[in-house]
């Protein structure tokens, strides 16, 4: 999982700014899960009817530009995938 939007909440709850890259099994994407970043825990809740996150995600991904593509490419390489991110 690649989440470049962590800084949307960081100032309010004390999270570090940046992004989260997690290795998840496909079945984990069907249930709530959490991530720990610098001793802070982010809980991800599955709300299938809510697609508003996509706009924020796409905007943040575009703002990060080459850094986002580099991190995502590396994460995919670690999974054994050879994918070029445009």
PDB file of N, CA, C and O in Angstrom:
ATOM      1  N   UNK A   1       0.840  -1.165   0.000  1.00  0.00           N
ATOM      2  CA  UNK A   1       0.000   0.000   0.000  1.00  0.00           C
ATOM      3  C   UNK A   1       0.890   1.235   0.000  1.00  0.00           C
ATOM      4  O   UNK A   1       1.904   1.273   0.686  1.00  0.00           O
ATOM      5  N   UNK A   2       0.495   2.217  -0.775  1.00  0.00           N
ATOM      6  CA  UNK A   2       1.231   3.480  -0.875  1.00  0.00           C
ATOM      7  C   UNK A   2       0.273   4.602  -0.514  1.00  0.00           C
ATOM      8  O   UNK A   2      -0.741   4.792  -1.169  1.00  0.00           O
ATOM      9  N   UNK A   3       0.568   5.323   0.571  1.00  0.00           N
ATOM     10  CA  UNK A   3      -0.279   6.437   1.008  1.00  0.00           C
ATOM     11  C   UNK A   3       0.571   7.697   1.127  1.00  0.00           C
ATOM     12  O   UNK A   3       1.306   7.872   2.089  1.00  0.00           O
ATOM     13  N   UNK A   4       0.476   8.590   0.125  1.00  0.00           N
ATOM     14  CA  UNK A   4       1.280   9.811   0.152  1.00  0.00           C
ATOM     15  C   UNK A   4       0.596  10.968   0.879  1.00  0.00           C
ATOM     16  O   UNK A   4       1.044  12.088   0.812  1.00  0.00           O
ATOM     17  N   UNK A   5      -0.494  10.708   1.587  1.00  0.00           N
ATOM     18  CA  UNK A   5      -1.320  11.795   2.118  1.00  0.00           C
ATOM     19  C   UNK A   5      -1.242  11.967   3.629  1.00  0.00           C
ATOM     20  O   UNK A   5      -2.058  12.673   4.208  1.00  0.00           O
ATOM     21  N   UNK A   6      -0.269  11.343   4.278  1.00  0.00           N
ATOM     22  CA  UNK A   6      -0.206  11.371   5.738  1.00  0.00           C
ATOM     23  C   UNK A   6      -0.139  12.784   6.297  1.00  0.00           C
ATOM     24  O   UNK A   6      -0.669  13.057   7.378  1.00  0.00           O
ATOM     25  N   UNK A   7       0.462  13.707   5.577  1.00  0.00           N
ATOM     26  CA  UNK A   7       0.598  15.068   6.102  1.00  0.00           C
ATOM     27  C   UNK A   7      -0.736  15.808   6.180  1.00  0.00           C
ATOM     28  O   UNK A   7      -0.807  16.878   6.775  1.00  0.00           O
ATOM     29  N   UNK A   8      -1.804  15.261   5.635  1.00  0.00           N
ATOM     30  CA  UNK A   8      -3.114  15.898   5.757  1.00  0.00           C
ATOM     31  C   UNK A   8      -3.575  15.945   7.211  1.00  0.00           C
ATOM     32  O   UNK A   8      -4.319  16.830   7.595  1.00  0.00           O
ATOM     33  N   UNK A   9      -3.126  14.980   8.006  1.00  0.00           N
ATOM     34  CA  UNK A   9      -3.556  14.923   9.400  1.00  0.00           C
ATOM     35  C   UNK A   9      -2.411  15.136  10.375  1.00  0.00           C
ATOM     36  O   UNK A   9      -2.639  15.224  11.575  1.00  0.00           O
ATOM     37  N   UNK A  10      -1.191  15.229   9.907  1.00  0.00           N
ATOM     38  CA  UNK A  10      -0.030  15.240  10.797  1.00  0.00           C
ATOM     39  C   UNK A  10      -0.041  16.391  11.802  1.00  0.00           C
ATOM     40  O   UNK A  10       0.283  16.197  12.967  1.00  0.00           O
ATOM     41  N   UNK A  11      -0.378  17.580  11.359  1.00  0.00           N
ATOM     42  CA  UNK A  11      -0.349  18.735  12.266  1.00  0.00           C
ATOM     43  C   UNK A  11      -1.394  18.607  13.371  1.00  0.00           C
ATOM     44  O   UNK A  11      -1.179  19.047  14.498  1.00  0.00           O
ATOM     45  N   UNK A  12      -2.514  17.980  13.070  1.00  0.00           N
ATOM     46  CA  UNK A  12      -3.590  17.869  14.043  1.00  0.00           C
ATOM     47  C   UNK A  12      -3.342  16.796  15.093  1.00  0.00           C
ATOM     48  O   UNK A  12      -3.763  16.923  16.231  1.00  0.00           O
ATOM     49  N   UNK A  13      -2.657  15.727  14.706  1.00  0.00           N
ATOM     50  CA  UNK A  13      -2.511  14.612  15.646  1.00  0.00           C
ATOM     51  C   UNK A  13      -1.062  14.266  15.957  1.00  0.00           C
ATOM     52  O   UNK A  13      -0.789  13.290  16.644  1.00  0.00           O
ATOM     53  N   UNK A  14      -0.113  15.054  15.455  1.00  0.00           N
ATOM     54  CA  UNK A  14       1.275  14.849  15.818  1.00  0.00           C
ATOM     55  C   UNK A  14       2.031  13.830  14.985  1.00  0.00           C
ATOM     56  O   UNK A  14       3.132  13.429  15.351  1.00  0.00           O
ATOM     57  N   UNK A  15       1.471  13.394  13.879  1.00  0.00           N
ATOM     58  CA  UNK A  15       2.174  12.466  13.006  1.00  0.00           C
ATOM     59  C   UNK A  15       3.307  13.182  12.290  1.00  0.00           C
ATOM     60  O   UNK A  15       3.228  14.381  12.030  1.00  0.00           O
ATOM     61  N   UNK A  16       4.352  12.455  11.938  1.00  0.00           N
ATOM     62  CA  UNK A  16       5.381  13.046  11.081  1.00  0.00           C
ATOM     63  C   UNK A  16       4.791  13.281   9.695  1.00  0.00           C
ATOM     64  O   UNK A  16       3.833  12.616   9.310  1.00  0.00           O
ATOM     65  N   UNK A  17       5.328  14.233   8.961  1.00  0.00           N
ATOM     66  CA  UNK A  17       4.856  14.439   7.590  1.00  0.00           C
ATOM     67  C   UNK A  17       5.496  13.398   6.690  1.00  0.00           C
ATOM     68  O   UNK A  17       6.504  12.802   7.033  1.00  0.00           O
ATOM     69  N   UNK A  18       4.928  13.203   5.538  1.00  0.00           N
ATOM     70  CA  UNK A  18       5.513  12.266   4.588  1.00  0.00           C
ATOM     71  C   UNK A  18       4.510  11.293   4.032  1.00  0.00           C
ATOM     72  O   UNK A  18       3.347  11.618   3.841  1.00  0.00           O
ATOM     73  N   UNK A  19       4.974  10.082   3.788  1.00  0.00           N
ATOM     74  CA  UNK A  19       4.128   9.077   3.174  1.00  0.00           C
ATOM     75  C   UNK A  19       4.347   7.742   3.854  1.00  0.00           C
ATOM     76  O   UNK A  19       5.281   7.552   4.613  1.00  0.00           O
ATOM     77  N   UNK A  20       3.446   6.811   3.598  1.00  0.00           N
ATOM     78  CA  UNK A  20       3.514   5.478   4.170  1.00  0.00           C
ATOM     79  C   UNK A  20       3.546   4.463   3.042  1.00  0.00           C
ATOM     80  O   UNK A  20       2.749   4.547   2.097  1.00  0.00           O
ATOM     81  N   UNK A  21       4.477   3.534   3.126  1.00  0.00           N
ATOM     82  CA  UNK A  21       4.528   2.406   2.197  1.00  0.00           C
ATOM     83  C   UNK A  21       4.485   1.150   3.051  1.00  0.00           C
ATOM     84  O   UNK A  21       5.323   0.956   3.925  1.00  0.00           O
ATOM     85  N   UNK A  22       3.476   0.327   2.842  1.00  0.00           N
ATOM     86  CA  UNK A  22       3.304  -0.899   3.615  1.00  0.00           C
ATOM     87  C   UNK A  22       3.172  -2.098   2.701  1.00  0.00           C
ATOM     88  O   UNK A  22       2.580  -2.001   1.624  1.00  0.00           O
ATOM     89  N   UNK A  23       3.703  -3.217   3.146  1.00  0.00           N
ATOM     90  CA  UNK A  23       3.470  -4.461   2.427  1.00  0.00           C
ATOM     91  C   UNK A  23       2.258  -5.127   3.065  1.00  0.00           C
ATOM     92  O   UNK A  23       2.236  -5.377   4.275  1.00  0.00           O
ATOM     93  N   UNK A  24       1.243  -5.371   2.275  1.00  0.00           N
ATOM     94  CA  UNK A  24       0.021  -5.996   2.755  1.00  0.00           C
ATOM     95  C   UNK A  24      -0.298  -7.212   1.903  1.00  0.00           C
ATOM     96  O   UNK A  24      -0.043  -7.221   0.699  1.00  0.00           O
ATOM     97  N   UNK A  25      -0.874  -8.217   2.534  1.00  0.00           N
ATOM     98  CA  UNK A  25      -1.415  -9.335   1.775  1.00  0.00           C
ATOM     99  C   UNK A  25      -2.750  -8.906   1.190  1.00  0.00           C
ATOM    100  O   UNK A  25      -3.460  -8.102   1.807  1.00  0.00           O
ATOM    101  N   UNK A  26      -3.112  -9.421   0.022  1.00  0.00           N
ATOM    102  CA  UNK A  26      -4.381  -8.996  -0.606  1.00  0.00           C
ATOM    103  C   UNK A  26      -5.590  -9.123   0.311  1.00  0.00           C
ATOM    104  O   UNK A  26      -6.462  -8.261   0.307  1.00  0.00           O
ATOM    105  N   UNK A  27      -5.627 -10.154   1.148  1.00  0.00           N
ATOM    106  CA  UNK A  27      -6.787 -10.308   2.028  1.00  0.00           C
ATOM    107  C   UNK A  27      -6.847  -9.223   3.093  1.00  0.00           C
ATOM    108  O   UNK A  27      -7.913  -8.909   3.608  1.00  0.00           O
ATOM    109  N   UNK A  28      -5.717  -8.609   3.423  1.00  0.00           N
ATOM    110  CA  UNK A  28      -5.716  -7.526   4.410  1.00  0.00           C
ATOM    111  C   UNK A  28      -6.432  -6.286   3.891  1.00  0.00           C
ATOM    112  O   UNK A  28      -6.869  -5.446   4.682  1.00  0.00           O
ATOM    113  N   UNK A  29      -6.526  -6.136   2.586  1.00  0.00           N
ATOM    114  CA  UNK A  29      -7.199  -4.974   2.012  1.00  0.00           C
ATOM    115  C   UNK A  29      -8.715  -5.073   2.132  1.00  0.00           C
ATOM    116  O   UNK A  29      -9.422  -4.136   1.815  1.00  0.00           O
ATOM    117  N   UNK A  30      -9.212  -6.208   2.607  1.00  0.00           N
ATOM    118  CA  UNK A  30     -10.650  -6.388   2.782  1.00  0.00           C
ATOM    119  C   UNK A  30     -11.097  -6.114   4.213  1.00  0.00           C
ATOM    120  O   UNK A  30     -12.264  -6.277   4.544  1.00  0.00           O
ATOM    121  N   UNK A  31     -10.178  -5.707   5.071  1.00  0.00           N
ATOM    122  CA  UNK A  31     -10.518  -5.433   6.463  1.00  0.00           C
ATOM    123  C   UNK A  31      -9.721  -4.221   6.943  1.00  0.00           C
ATOM    124  O   UNK A  31      -8.768  -3.794   6.306  1.00  0.00           O
ATOM    125  N   UNK A  32     -10.117  -3.664   8.056  1.00  0.00           N
ATOM    126  CA  UNK A  32      -9.396  -2.526   8.631  1.00  0.00           C
ATOM    127  C   UNK A  32      -7.981  -2.954   9.009  1.00  0.00           C
ATOM    128  O   UNK A  32      -7.746  -4.108   9.364  1.00  0.00           O
ATOM    129  N   UNK A  33      -7.021  -2.044   8.931  1.00  0.00           N
ATOM    130  CA  UNK A  33      -5.652  -2.359   9.301  1.00  0.00           C
ATOM    131  C   UNK A  33      -4.975  -1.094   9.810  1.00  0.00           C
ATOM    132  O   UNK A  33      -5.513   0.003   9.689  1.00  0.00           O
ATOM    133  N   UNK A  34      -3.782  -1.242  10.399  1.00  0.00           N
ATOM    134  CA  UNK A  34      -3.078  -0.104  10.950  1.00  0.00           C
ATOM    135  C   UNK A  34      -1.634  -0.070  10.513  1.00  0.00           C
ATOM    136  O   UNK A  34      -1.097  -1.067  10.025  1.00  0.00           O
ATOM    137  N   UNK A  35      -1.016   1.088  10.675  1.00  0.00           N
ATOM    138  CA  UNK A  35       0.397   1.274  10.343  1.00  0.00           C
ATOM    139  C   UNK A  35       1.034   2.090  11.458  1.00  0.00           C
ATOM    140  O   UNK A  35       0.410   2.984  12.017  1.00  0.00           O
ATOM    141  N   UNK A  36       2.266   1.775  11.794  1.00  0.00           N
ATOM    142  CA  UNK A  36       2.998   2.528  12.808  1.00  0.00           C
ATOM    143  C   UNK A  36       4.104   3.317  12.121  1.00  0.00           C
ATOM    144  O   UNK A  36       4.902   2.765  11.375  1.00  0.00           O
ATOM    145  N   UNK A  37       4.116   4.633  12.353  1.00  0.00           N
ATOM    146  CA  UNK A  37       5.116   5.523  11.777  1.00  0.00           C
ATOM    147  C   UNK A  37       5.677   6.375  12.908  1.00  0.00           C
ATOM    148  O   UNK A  37       4.943   7.125  13.551  1.00  0.00           O
ATOM    149  N   UNK A  38       6.978   6.244  13.170  1.00  0.00           N
ATOM    150  CA  UNK A  38       7.618   7.011  14.249  1.00  0.00           C
ATOM    151  C   UNK A  38       6.814   6.968  15.545  1.00  0.00           C
ATOM    152  O   UNK A  38       6.501   7.984  16.152  1.00  0.00           O
ATOM    153  N   UNK A  39       6.468   5.770  15.992  1.00  0.00           N
ATOM    154  CA  UNK A  39       5.719   5.538  17.225  1.00  0.00           C
ATOM    155  C   UNK A  39       4.294   6.078  17.205  1.00  0.00           C
ATOM    156  O   UNK A  39       3.632   6.145  18.246  1.00  0.00           O
ATOM    157  N   UNK A  40       3.795   6.496  16.058  1.00  0.00           N
ATOM    158  CA  UNK A  40       2.397   6.908  15.918  1.00  0.00           C
ATOM    159  C   UNK A  40       1.679   5.847  15.091  1.00  0.00           C
ATOM    160  O   UNK A  40       2.245   5.299  14.156  1.00  0.00           O
ATOM    161  N   UNK A  41       0.454   5.553  15.446  1.00  0.00           N
ATOM    162  CA  UNK A  41      -0.303   4.528  14.733  1.00  0.00           C
ATOM    163  C   UNK A  41      -1.407   5.170  13.894  1.00  0.00           C
ATOM    164  O   UNK A  41      -2.190   5.973  14.397  1.00  0.00           O
ATOM    165  N   UNK A  42      -1.453   4.795  12.639  1.00  0.00           N
ATOM    166  CA  UNK A  42      -2.529   5.219  11.743  1.00  0.00           C
ATOM    167  C   UNK A  42      -3.427   4.018  11.497  1.00  0.00           C
ATOM    168  O   UNK A  42      -2.948   2.955  11.113  1.00  0.00           O
ATOM    169  N   UNK A  43      -4.705   4.159  11.747  1.00  0.00           N
ATOM    170  CA  UNK A  43      -5.661   3.093  11.476  1.00  0.00           C
ATOM    171  C   UNK A  43      -6.408   3.409  10.197  1.00  0.00           C
ATOM    172  O   UNK A  43      -6.922   4.511  10.023  1.00  0.00           O
ATOM    173  N   UNK A  44      -6.440   2.448   9.314  1.00  0.00           N
ATOM    174  CA  UNK A  44      -7.146   2.577   8.046  1.00  0.00           C
ATOM    175  C   UNK A  44      -8.452   1.802   8.136  1.00  0.00           C
ATOM    176  O   UNK A  44      -8.458   0.622   8.449  1.00  0.00           O
ATOM    177  N   UNK A  45      -9.528   2.492   7.893  1.00  0.00           N
ATOM    178  CA  UNK A  45     -10.856   1.878   7.942  1.00  0.00           C
ATOM    179  C   UNK A  45     -11.390   1.748   6.516  1.00  0.00           C
ATOM    180  O   UNK A  45     -11.335   2.702   5.736  1.00  0.00           O
ATOM    181  N   UNK A  46     -11.919   0.595   6.222  1.00  0.00           N
ATOM    182  CA  UNK A  46     -12.465   0.344   4.888  1.00  0.00           C
ATOM    183  C   UNK A  46     -13.896   0.878   4.820  1.00  0.00           C
ATOM    184  O   UNK A  46     -14.766   0.430   5.565  1.00  0.00           O
ATOM    185  N   UNK A  47     -14.117   1.865   3.958  1.00  0.00           N
ATOM    186  CA  UNK A  47     -15.450   2.424   3.715  1.00  0.00           C
ATOM    187  C   UNK A  47     -15.640   2.402   2.204  1.00  0.00           C
ATOM    188  O   UNK A  47     -15.276   3.349   1.511  1.00  0.00           O
ATOM    189  N   UNK A  48     -16.180   1.321   1.702  1.00  0.00           N
ATOM    190  CA  UNK A  48     -16.247   1.117   0.251  1.00  0.00           C
ATOM    191  C   UNK A  48     -17.066   2.182  -0.477  1.00  0.00           C
ATOM    192  O   UNK A  48     -16.779   2.514  -1.614  1.00  0.00           O
ATOM    193  N   UNK A  49     -18.070   2.733   0.178  1.00  0.00           N
ATOM    194  CA  UNK A  49     -18.928   3.718  -0.481  1.00  0.00           C
ATOM    195  C   UNK A  49     -18.249   5.080  -0.618  1.00  0.00           C
ATOM    196  O   UNK A  49     -18.701   5.922  -1.388  1.00  0.00           O
ATOM    197  N   UNK A  50     -17.162   5.311   0.115  1.00  0.00           N
ATOM    198  CA  UNK A  50     -16.498   6.615   0.103  1.00  0.00           C
ATOM    199  C   UNK A  50     -15.321   6.590  -0.866  1.00  0.00           C
ATOM    200  O   UNK A  50     -14.312   5.938  -0.617  1.00  0.00           O
ATOM    201  N   UNK A  51     -15.431   7.312  -1.957  1.00  0.00           N
ATOM    202  CA  UNK A  51     -14.351   7.385  -2.943  1.00  0.00           C
ATOM    203  C   UNK A  51     -13.716   8.776  -2.983  1.00  0.00           C
ATOM    204  O   UNK A  51     -12.914   9.064  -3.863  1.00  0.00           O
ATOM    205  N   UNK A  52     -14.068   9.635  -2.016  1.00  0.00           N
ATOM    206  CA  UNK A  52     -13.530  10.991  -2.021  1.00  0.00           C
ATOM    207  C   UNK A  52     -12.019  11.012  -1.790  1.00  0.00           C
ATOM    208  O   UNK A  52     -11.352  11.970  -2.167  1.00  0.00           O
ATOM    209  N   UNK A  53     -11.473   9.975  -1.168  1.00  0.00           N
ATOM    210  CA  UNK A  53     -10.037   9.909  -0.904  1.00  0.00           C
ATOM    211  C   UNK A  53      -9.235   9.947  -2.190  1.00  0.00           C
ATOM    212  O   UNK A  53      -8.092  10.395  -2.205  1.00  0.00           O
ATOM    213  N   UNK A  54      -9.816   9.476  -3.293  1.00  0.00           N
ATOM    214  CA  UNK A  54      -9.071   9.384  -4.549  1.00  0.00           C
ATOM    215  C   UNK A  54      -8.594  10.747  -5.038  1.00  0.00           C
ATOM    216  O   UNK A  54      -7.485  10.871  -5.543  1.00  0.00           O
ATOM    217  N   UNK A  55      -9.397  11.772  -4.872  1.00  0.00           N
ATOM    218  CA  UNK A  55      -9.004  13.114  -5.302  1.00  0.00           C
ATOM    219  C   UNK A  55      -7.798  13.598  -4.511  1.00  0.00           C
ATOM    220  O   UNK A  55      -6.814  14.078  -5.071  1.00  0.00           O
ATOM    221  N   UNK A  56      -7.855  13.462  -3.170  1.00  0.00           N
ATOM    222  CA  UNK A  56      -6.741  13.873  -2.331  1.00  0.00           C
ATOM    223  C   UNK A  56      -5.485  13.071  -2.618  1.00  0.00           C
ATOM    224  O   UNK A  56      -4.380  13.614  -2.667  1.00  0.00           O
ATOM    225  N   UNK A  57      -5.645  11.783  -2.812  1.00  0.00           N
ATOM    226  CA  UNK A  57      -4.509  10.912  -3.105  1.00  0.00           C
ATOM    227  C   UNK A  57      -3.846  11.323  -4.423  1.00  0.00           C
ATOM    228  O   UNK A  57      -2.630  11.507  -4.490  1.00  0.00           O
ATOM    229  N   UNK A  58      -4.651  11.473  -5.464  1.00  0.00           N
ATOM    230  CA  UNK A  58      -4.112  11.830  -6.777  1.00  0.00           C
ATOM    231  C   UNK A  58      -3.440  13.201  -6.754  1.00  0.00           C
ATOM    232  O   UNK A  58      -2.387  13.401  -7.363  1.00  0.00           O
ATOM    233  N   UNK A  59      -4.024  14.158  -6.029  1.00  0.00           N
ATOM    234  CA  UNK A  59      -3.437  15.491  -5.946  1.00  0.00           C
ATOM    235  C   UNK A  59      -2.081  15.437  -5.236  1.00  0.00           C
ATOM    236  O   UNK A  59      -1.104  16.014  -5.690  1.00  0.00           O
ATOM    237  N   UNK A  60      -2.023  14.722  -4.109  1.00  0.00           N
ATOM    238  CA  UNK A  60      -0.773  14.624  -3.350  1.00  0.00           C
ATOM    239  C   UNK A  60       0.283  13.863  -4.136  1.00  0.00           C
ATOM    240  O   UNK A  60       1.460  14.231  -4.133  1.00  0.00           O
ATOM    241  N   UNK A  61      -0.113  12.808  -4.826  1.00  0.00           N
ATOM    242  CA  UNK A  61       0.820  12.035  -5.642  1.00  0.00           C
ATOM    243  C   UNK A  61       1.427  12.944  -6.712  1.00  0.00           C
ATOM    244  O   UNK A  61       2.630  12.936  -6.944  1.00  0.00           O
ATOM    245  N   UNK A  62       0.594  13.757  -7.349  1.00  0.00           N
ATOM    246  CA  UNK A  62       1.073  14.670  -8.382  1.00  0.00           C
ATOM    247  C   UNK A  62       2.008  15.728  -7.789  1.00  0.00           C
ATOM    248  O   UNK A  62       3.026  16.073  -8.387  1.00  0.00           O
ATOM    249  N   UNK A  63       1.699  16.235  -6.587  1.00  0.00           N
ATOM    250  CA  UNK A  63       2.550  17.242  -5.950  1.00  0.00           C
ATOM    251  C   UNK A  63       3.927  16.675  -5.595  1.00  0.00           C
ATOM    252  O   UNK A  63       4.926  17.378  -5.676  1.00  0.00           O
ATOM    253  N   UNK A  64       3.973  15.422  -5.189  1.00  0.00           N
ATOM    254  CA  UNK A  64       5.249  14.805  -4.835  1.00  0.00           C
ATOM    255  C   UNK A  64       6.107  14.502  -6.061  1.00  0.00           C
ATOM    256  O   UNK A  64       7.311  14.331  -5.951  1.00  0.00           O
ATOM    257  N   UNK A  65       5.477  14.418  -7.211  1.00  0.00           N
ATOM    258  CA  UNK A  65       6.193  14.264  -8.474  1.00  0.00           C
ATOM    259  C   UNK A  65       7.151  13.088  -8.504  1.00  0.00           C
ATOM    260  O   UNK A  65       6.779  11.958  -8.223  1.00  0.00           O
ATOM    261  N   UNK A  66       8.388  13.365  -8.826  1.00  0.00           N
ATOM    262  CA  UNK A  66       9.384  12.319  -9.031  1.00  0.00           C
ATOM    263  C   UNK A  66       9.631  11.506  -7.766  1.00  0.00           C
ATOM    264  O   UNK A  66       9.866  10.306  -7.831  1.00  0.00           O
ATOM    265  N   UNK A  67       9.573  12.151  -6.597  1.00  0.00           N
ATOM    266  CA  UNK A  67       9.777  11.405  -5.342  1.00  0.00           C
ATOM    267  C   UNK A  67       8.721  10.324  -5.171  1.00  0.00           C
ATOM    268  O   UNK A  67       9.015   9.204  -4.778  1.00  0.00           O
ATOM    269  N   UNK A  68       7.467  10.661  -5.467  1.00  0.00           N
ATOM    270  CA  UNK A  68       6.386   9.685  -5.341  1.00  0.00           C
ATOM    271  C   UNK A  68       6.586   8.539  -6.315  1.00  0.00           C
ATOM    272  O   UNK A  68       6.409   7.373  -5.965  1.00  0.00           O
ATOM    273  N   UNK A  69       6.969   8.860  -7.539  1.00  0.00           N
ATOM    274  CA  UNK A  69       7.191   7.803  -8.540  1.00  0.00           C
ATOM    275  C   UNK A  69       8.349   6.906  -8.131  1.00  0.00           C
ATOM    276  O   UNK A  69       8.291   5.687  -8.276  1.00  0.00           O
ATOM    277  N   UNK A  70       9.411   7.488  -7.580  1.00  0.00           N
ATOM    278  CA  UNK A  70      10.570   6.704  -7.152  1.00  0.00           C
ATOM    279  C   UNK A  70      10.209   5.738  -6.035  1.00  0.00           C
ATOM    280  O   UNK A  70      10.593   4.567  -6.062  1.00  0.00           O
ATOM    281  N   UNK A  71       9.469   6.231  -5.040  1.00  0.00           N
ATOM    282  CA  UNK A  71       9.086   5.383  -3.913  1.00  0.00           C
ATOM    283  C   UNK A  71       8.145   4.270  -4.374  1.00  0.00           C
ATOM    284  O   UNK A  71       8.305   3.107  -4.002  1.00  0.00           O
ATOM    285  N   UNK A  72       7.165   4.620  -5.192  1.00  0.00           N
ATOM    286  CA  UNK A  72       6.222   3.618  -5.669  1.00  0.00           C
ATOM    287  C   UNK A  72       6.918   2.578  -6.539  1.00  0.00           C
ATOM    288  O   UNK A  72       6.673   1.380  -6.413  1.00  0.00           O
ATOM    289  N   UNK A  73       7.831   3.017  -7.403  1.00  0.00           N
ATOM    290  CA  UNK A  73       8.579   2.086  -8.245  1.00  0.00           C
ATOM    291  C   UNK A  73       9.400   1.136  -7.383  1.00  0.00           C
ATOM    292  O   UNK A  73       9.421  -0.074  -7.621  1.00  0.00           O
ATOM    293  N   UNK A  74      10.061   1.662  -6.347  1.00  0.00           N
ATOM    294  CA  UNK A  74      10.861   0.823  -5.454  1.00  0.00           C
ATOM    295  C   UNK A  74       9.992  -0.183  -4.718  1.00  0.00           C
ATOM    296  O   UNK A  74      10.356  -1.353  -4.574  1.00  0.00           O
ATOM    297  N   UNK A  75       8.828   0.258  -4.250  1.00  0.00           N
ATOM    298  CA  UNK A  75       7.919  -0.646  -3.546  1.00  0.00           C
ATOM    299  C   UNK A  75       7.473  -1.784  -4.474  1.00  0.00           C
ATOM    300  O   UNK A  75       7.411  -2.940  -4.061  1.00  0.00           O
ATOM    301  N   UNK A  76       7.185  -1.451  -5.725  1.00  0.00           N
ATOM    302  CA  UNK A  76       6.775  -2.481  -6.685  1.00  0.00           C
ATOM    303  C   UNK A  76       7.932  -3.417  -7.010  1.00  0.00           C
ATOM    304  O   UNK A  76       7.744  -4.629  -7.145  1.00  0.00           O
ATOM    305  N   UNK A  77       9.143  -2.874  -7.099  1.00  0.00           N
ATOM    306  CA  UNK A  77      10.318  -3.715  -7.339  1.00  0.00           C
ATOM    307  C   UNK A  77      10.523  -4.696  -6.194  1.00  0.00           C
ATOM    308  O   UNK A  77      10.868  -5.856  -6.411  1.00  0.00           O
ATOM    309  N   UNK A  78      10.298  -4.246  -4.965  1.00  0.00           N
ATOM    310  CA  UNK A  78      10.451  -5.113  -3.812  1.00  0.00           C
ATOM    311  C   UNK A  78       9.435  -6.250  -3.837  1.00  0.00           C
ATOM    312  O   UNK A  78       9.667  -7.315  -3.269  1.00  0.00           O
ATOM    313  N   UNK A  79       8.321  -6.026  -4.509  1.00  0.00           N
ATOM    314  CA  UNK A  79       7.310  -7.065  -4.671  1.00  0.00           C
ATOM    315  C   UNK A  79       7.610  -7.966  -5.866  1.00  0.00           C
ATOM    316  O   UNK A  79       6.855  -8.877  -6.164  1.00  0.00           O
ATOM    317  N   UNK A  80       8.712  -7.677  -6.570  1.00  0.00           N
ATOM    318  CA  UNK A  80       9.083  -8.495  -7.714  1.00  0.00           C
ATOM    319  C   UNK A  80       8.406  -8.080  -9.015  1.00  0.00           C
ATOM    320  O   UNK A  80       8.418  -8.827  -9.987  1.00  0.00           O
ATOM    321  N   UNK A  81       7.834  -6.886  -9.040  1.00  0.00           N
ATOM    322  CA  UNK A  81       7.153  -6.399 -10.237  1.00  0.00           C
ATOM    323  C   UNK A  81       8.040  -5.405 -10.973  1.00  0.00           C
ATOM    324  O   UNK A  81       8.658  -4.548 -10.353  1.00  0.00           O
ATOM    325  N   UNK A  82       8.082  -5.507 -12.270  1.00  0.00           N
ATOM    326  CA  UNK A  82       8.842  -4.578 -13.097  1.00  0.00           C
ATOM    327  C   UNK A  82       7.843  -3.659 -13.796  1.00  0.00           C
ATOM    328  O   UNK A  82       7.365  -3.972 -14.871  1.00  0.00           O
ATOM    329  N   UNK A  83       7.526  -2.540 -13.149  1.00  0.00           N
ATOM    330  CA  UNK A  83       6.494  -1.635 -13.651  1.00  0.00           C
ATOM    331  C   UNK A  83       7.085  -0.255 -13.782  1.00  0.00           C
ATOM    332  O   UNK A  83       7.773   0.234 -12.887  1.00  0.00           O
ATOM    333  N   UNK A  84       6.829   0.404 -14.896  1.00  0.00           N
ATOM    334  CA  UNK A  84       7.266   1.785 -15.099  1.00  0.00           C
ATOM    335  C   UNK A  84       6.108   2.711 -14.754  1.00  0.00           C
ATOM    336  O   UNK A  84       5.037   2.607 -15.325  1.00  0.00           O
ATOM    337  N   UNK A  85       6.310   3.610 -13.803  1.00  0.00           N
ATOM    338  CA  UNK A  85       5.291   4.556 -13.390  1.00  0.00           C
ATOM    339  C   UNK A  85       5.447   5.830 -14.201  1.00  0.00           C
ATOM    340  O   UNK A  85       6.482   6.461 -14.167  1.00  0.00           O
ATOM    341  N   UNK A  86       4.395   6.208 -14.914  1.00  0.00           N
ATOM    342  CA  UNK A  86       4.453   7.406 -15.750  1.00  0.00           C
ATOM    343  C   UNK A  86       4.220   8.658 -14.945  1.00  0.00           C
ATOM    344  O   UNK A  86       3.638   8.687 -13.928  1.00  0.00           O
TER     345      UNK A  86
END
